[in-house]
């Protein structure tokens, strides 16, 4: 009877002396500075909005579009050789009586004082395909720049998704760190009460305080990682300073992984913008090589001019006009054209090899992304089992405590470890979604 009475008295004393359980109160947030949101009517920010905002504000997207527009203007430059050229001339000359040009040219040396105006028109009749090949080369280069712009867009979208889910993951880890601190603080309070009752030693209390300090250090690290993730996301979205986004994760169920990687590789080789850009660059190099070989062909052009000379020498008429055809036939220029043609052929071969290398790299990237997606999907079930076992252990500890078979600190310690086992499950969800996004990027397919 006496031991039972002492046990009841001790339990009552612990209940009275133990500090009341503190309800964690979230610290009061400082008012955020007003900032411009992508949608002012909504207070959350999902992945789709992040992608749309990056496509609107990221400077690299603008650079890619500008480069494509520049390439289009280069096509116009090449096409200008097929159109007529017209210009006006105003000439005023004064010379000493009987002046002659005695050196420097083989033209008519006579110089007459005059003031005249006229117009000249020239037109390329044919250069036997050289200008046409230059235009085709420029058009292929313009298409390649458009594909490069599309590739830049895909890279930015992938970077946004990676930064977005990285921010979600670090935020979840920050929440887990806070839960761990709350659980370990409760354990410290309980062991402190047992220590005052001479049921636990100061060494146990010291170990509990060490665990609490470690949890606080982990919280500081999680805060830093979350801030870094927001800074990265802000930079990709085109903000010069860090924004405090309210991120919302997707609630849709994860997709099943693909059964085979070979169809994905074939799809990637057909539609990846990098492959299409290199194909256009190869075509451009081939057309430019043909144009360089055409330098040895004749060039036929026509020229016409007409004008008046209101102030002139008596030997000159008051108006003039002429039209003619000129044919230039290359004969020898120190092997310049041979060197240019050989250089163009080597550039074409280099473009073919770059395309082959890019195909091999894309096939490798698709297979690697597919394998990572398979591994991440299998990890979902493993982490779910880990979480179920953690919950089962907690329930068993709770039952043992209810039956009086285990002390209170054993239950509290198991409850304190539980938050650390939630993190792998959350991390596995984010990692699987990221692997699916990377796989979609590697095959060049929309999500």
Tab-separated table of C-alpha atoms in Angstrom, residues 36-204:
chain	number	residue	atom	x	y	z
A	36	UNK	CA	4.049	44.688	-57.432
A	37	UNK	CA	2.538	41.262	-57.890
A	38	UNK	CA	1.896	39.451	-61.099
A	39	UNK	CA	-1.762	39.206	-60.085
A	40	UNK	CA	-2.720	41.720	-57.480
A	41	UNK	CA	-6.091	40.049	-56.820
A	42	UNK	CA	-4.507	36.794	-55.595
A	43	UNK	CA	-2.348	36.214	-52.551
A	44	UNK	CA	-0.667	33.006	-53.732
A	45	UNK	CA	1.803	32.117	-56.414
A	46	UNK	CA	1.791	28.754	-58.206
A	47	UNK	CA	4.194	27.225	-60.709
A	48	UNK	CA	2.127	28.220	-63.744
A	49	UNK	CA	2.141	31.880	-62.741
A	50	UNK	CA	5.862	31.708	-62.042
A	51	UNK	CA	6.524	30.368	-65.540
A	52	UNK	CA	4.329	33.017	-67.152
A	53	UNK	CA	6.033	35.785	-65.196
A	54	UNK	CA	9.505	34.503	-66.144
A	55	UNK	CA	8.557	34.434	-69.826
A	56	UNK	CA	7.446	38.038	-69.469
A	57	UNK	CA	10.291	39.516	-67.407
A	58	UNK	CA	13.411	37.356	-67.711
A	59	UNK	CA	16.067	39.229	-69.754
A	60	UNK	CA	17.341	36.054	-71.433
A	61	UNK	CA	13.945	35.539	-73.066
A	62	UNK	CA	14.132	39.042	-74.501
A	63	UNK	CA	17.705	38.472	-75.675
A	64	UNK	CA	16.674	35.324	-77.540
A	65	UNK	CA	13.824	37.129	-79.287
A	66	UNK	CA	16.077	40.047	-80.226
A	67	UNK	CA	18.667	37.699	-81.703
A	68	UNK	CA	15.949	36.064	-83.806
A	69	UNK	CA	14.838	39.488	-85.052
A	70	UNK	CA	18.443	40.379	-85.865
A	71	UNK	CA	18.785	37.212	-87.929
A	72	UNK	CA	15.641	38.137	-89.825
A	73	UNK	CA	17.142	41.494	-90.728
A	74	UNK	CA	20.264	39.747	-91.992
A	75	UNK	CA	18.011	37.861	-94.440
A	76	UNK	CA	16.765	41.206	-95.721
A	77	UNK	CA	20.367	42.336	-96.173
A	78	UNK	CA	21.120	39.357	-98.393
A	79	UNK	CA	17.928	39.765	-100.398
A	80	UNK	CA	18.783	43.389	-101.114
A	81	UNK	CA	21.402	42.221	-103.656
A	82	UNK	CA	18.562	40.918	-105.855
A	83	UNK	CA	16.801	44.307	-105.941
A	84	UNK	CA	17.753	47.396	-107.942
A	85	UNK	CA	20.011	50.039	-106.451
A	86	UNK	CA	19.229	53.683	-107.174
A	87	UNK	CA	20.933	56.854	-105.996
A	88	UNK	CA	21.070	60.536	-106.838
A	89	UNK	CA	24.268	62.501	-107.499
A	90	UNK	CA	25.054	66.206	-107.181
A	91	UNK	CA	28.437	67.250	-108.568
A	92	UNK	CA	30.159	70.615	-108.710
A	93	UNK	CA	33.631	70.927	-110.238
A	94	UNK	CA	35.988	73.823	-110.824
A	95	UNK	CA	39.405	73.473	-112.403
A	96	UNK	CA	42.170	75.538	-113.912
A	97	UNK	CA	42.013	76.057	-117.674
A	98	UNK	CA	43.257	73.012	-119.527
A	99	UNK	CA	43.589	70.884	-116.347
A	100	UNK	CA	44.262	67.183	-116.878
A	101	UNK	CA	44.546	64.235	-114.444
A	102	UNK	CA	48.017	62.986	-115.118
A	103	UNK	CA	48.433	60.148	-112.576
A	104	UNK	CA	46.424	57.668	-110.532
A	105	UNK	CA	43.831	56.433	-113.071
A	106	UNK	CA	43.246	55.381	-116.670
A	107	UNK	CA	39.993	57.241	-117.168
A	108	UNK	CA	39.456	60.356	-119.265
A	109	UNK	CA	41.894	62.908	-117.837
A	110	UNK	CA	39.987	65.971	-119.038
A	111	UNK	CA	38.318	68.025	-116.242
A	112	UNK	CA	35.575	70.503	-117.233
A	113	UNK	CA	34.181	73.017	-114.753
A	114	UNK	CA	30.502	72.170	-114.249
A	115	UNK	CA	27.577	71.779	-111.855
A	116	UNK	CA	25.331	68.791	-112.591
A	117	UNK	CA	22.783	66.462	-111.059
A	118	UNK	CA	21.705	62.989	-112.080
A	119	UNK	CA	20.308	59.611	-111.091
A	120	UNK	CA	21.898	56.173	-111.413
A	121	UNK	CA	20.212	52.769	-111.286
A	122	UNK	CA	22.008	49.418	-111.168
A	123	UNK	CA	20.580	45.905	-111.190
A	124	UNK	CA	22.155	42.508	-110.755
A	125	UNK	CA	21.048	40.339	-113.622
A	126	UNK	CA	22.634	37.081	-112.508
A	127	UNK	CA	25.575	35.757	-110.554
A	128	UNK	CA	24.638	32.153	-111.340
A	129	UNK	CA	23.200	31.285	-107.939
A	130	UNK	CA	25.613	32.880	-105.479
A	131	UNK	CA	23.205	35.486	-104.095
A	132	UNK	CA	20.383	32.921	-103.971
A	133	UNK	CA	22.553	30.600	-101.903
A	134	UNK	CA	23.478	33.463	-99.583
A	135	UNK	CA	19.791	34.221	-99.057
A	136	UNK	CA	19.045	30.556	-98.326
A	137	UNK	CA	21.956	30.457	-95.874
A	138	UNK	CA	20.649	33.544	-94.075
A	139	UNK	CA	17.126	32.105	-93.899
A	140	UNK	CA	18.453	28.891	-92.335
A	141	UNK	CA	20.464	30.939	-89.839
A	142	UNK	CA	17.326	32.887	-88.943
A	143	UNK	CA	15.442	29.629	-88.338
A	144	UNK	CA	18.310	28.431	-86.170
A	145	UNK	CA	18.076	31.600	-84.066
A	146	UNK	CA	14.341	31.054	-83.637
A	147	UNK	CA	15.019	27.523	-82.423
A	148	UNK	CA	17.723	28.844	-80.094
A	149	UNK	CA	15.184	31.290	-78.708
A	150	UNK	CA	12.775	28.403	-78.119
A	151	UNK	CA	15.556	26.453	-76.406
A	152	UNK	CA	16.294	29.438	-74.157
A	153	UNK	CA	12.613	29.644	-73.266
A	154	UNK	CA	12.542	25.957	-72.334
A	155	UNK	CA	15.663	26.355	-70.216
A	156	UNK	CA	14.181	29.322	-68.359
A	157	UNK	CA	10.934	27.452	-67.704
A	158	UNK	CA	12.877	24.483	-66.348
A	159	UNK	CA	14.990	26.779	-64.167
A	160	UNK	CA	11.822	28.406	-62.813
A	161	UNK	CA	10.303	25.019	-61.967
A	162	UNK	CA	13.493	23.858	-60.272
A	163	UNK	CA	13.754	27.058	-58.239
A	164	UNK	CA	10.039	26.909	-57.400
A	165	UNK	CA	10.128	23.359	-56.067
A	166	UNK	CA	13.421	24.010	-54.323
A	167	UNK	CA	11.738	26.875	-52.486
A	168	UNK	CA	8.802	24.622	-51.589
A	169	UNK	CA	11.162	21.948	-50.316
A	170	UNK	CA	13.216	24.338	-48.194
A	171	UNK	CA	10.018	25.846	-46.801
A	172	UNK	CA	8.782	22.377	-45.836
A	173	UNK	CA	12.114	21.650	-44.178
A	174	UNK	CA	11.817	24.912	-42.268
A	175	UNK	CA	8.412	23.832	-40.994
A	176	UNK	CA	9.826	20.439	-39.991
A	177	UNK	CA	12.658	22.188	-38.154
A	178	UNK	CA	10.140	24.236	-36.194
A	179	UNK	CA	8.181	21.089	-35.312
A	180	UNK	CA	11.398	19.456	-34.166
A	181	UNK	CA	12.189	22.409	-31.906
A	182	UNK	CA	8.706	22.285	-30.380
A	183	UNK	CA	8.977	18.553	-29.718
A	184	UNK	CA	12.455	18.776	-28.215
A	185	UNK	CA	11.475	21.777	-26.102
A	186	UNK	CA	8.631	19.705	-24.662
A	187	UNK	CA	11.067	16.885	-23.945
A	188	UNK	CA	13.458	19.308	-22.213
A	189	UNK	CA	10.625	20.596	-20.021
A	190	UNK	CA	9.583	17.085	-19.053
A	191	UNK	CA	13.126	15.903	-18.271
A	192	UNK	CA	13.684	19.103	-16.312
A	193	UNK	CA	10.679	18.280	-14.151
A	194	UNK	CA	11.942	14.744	-13.648
A	195	UNK	CA	15.396	16.096	-12.759
A	196	UNK	CA	13.931	18.371	-10.087
A	197	UNK	CA	12.085	15.346	-8.727
A	198	UNK	CA	15.418	13.473	-8.549
A	199	UNK	CA	14.107	10.911	-11.081
A	200	UNK	CA	16.539	11.977	-13.805
A	201	UNK	CA	20.133	13.083	-13.687
A	202	UNK	CA	21.562	16.346	-14.859
A	203	UNK	CA	23.327	14.400	-17.608
A	204	UNK	CA	19.968	13.451	-19.154
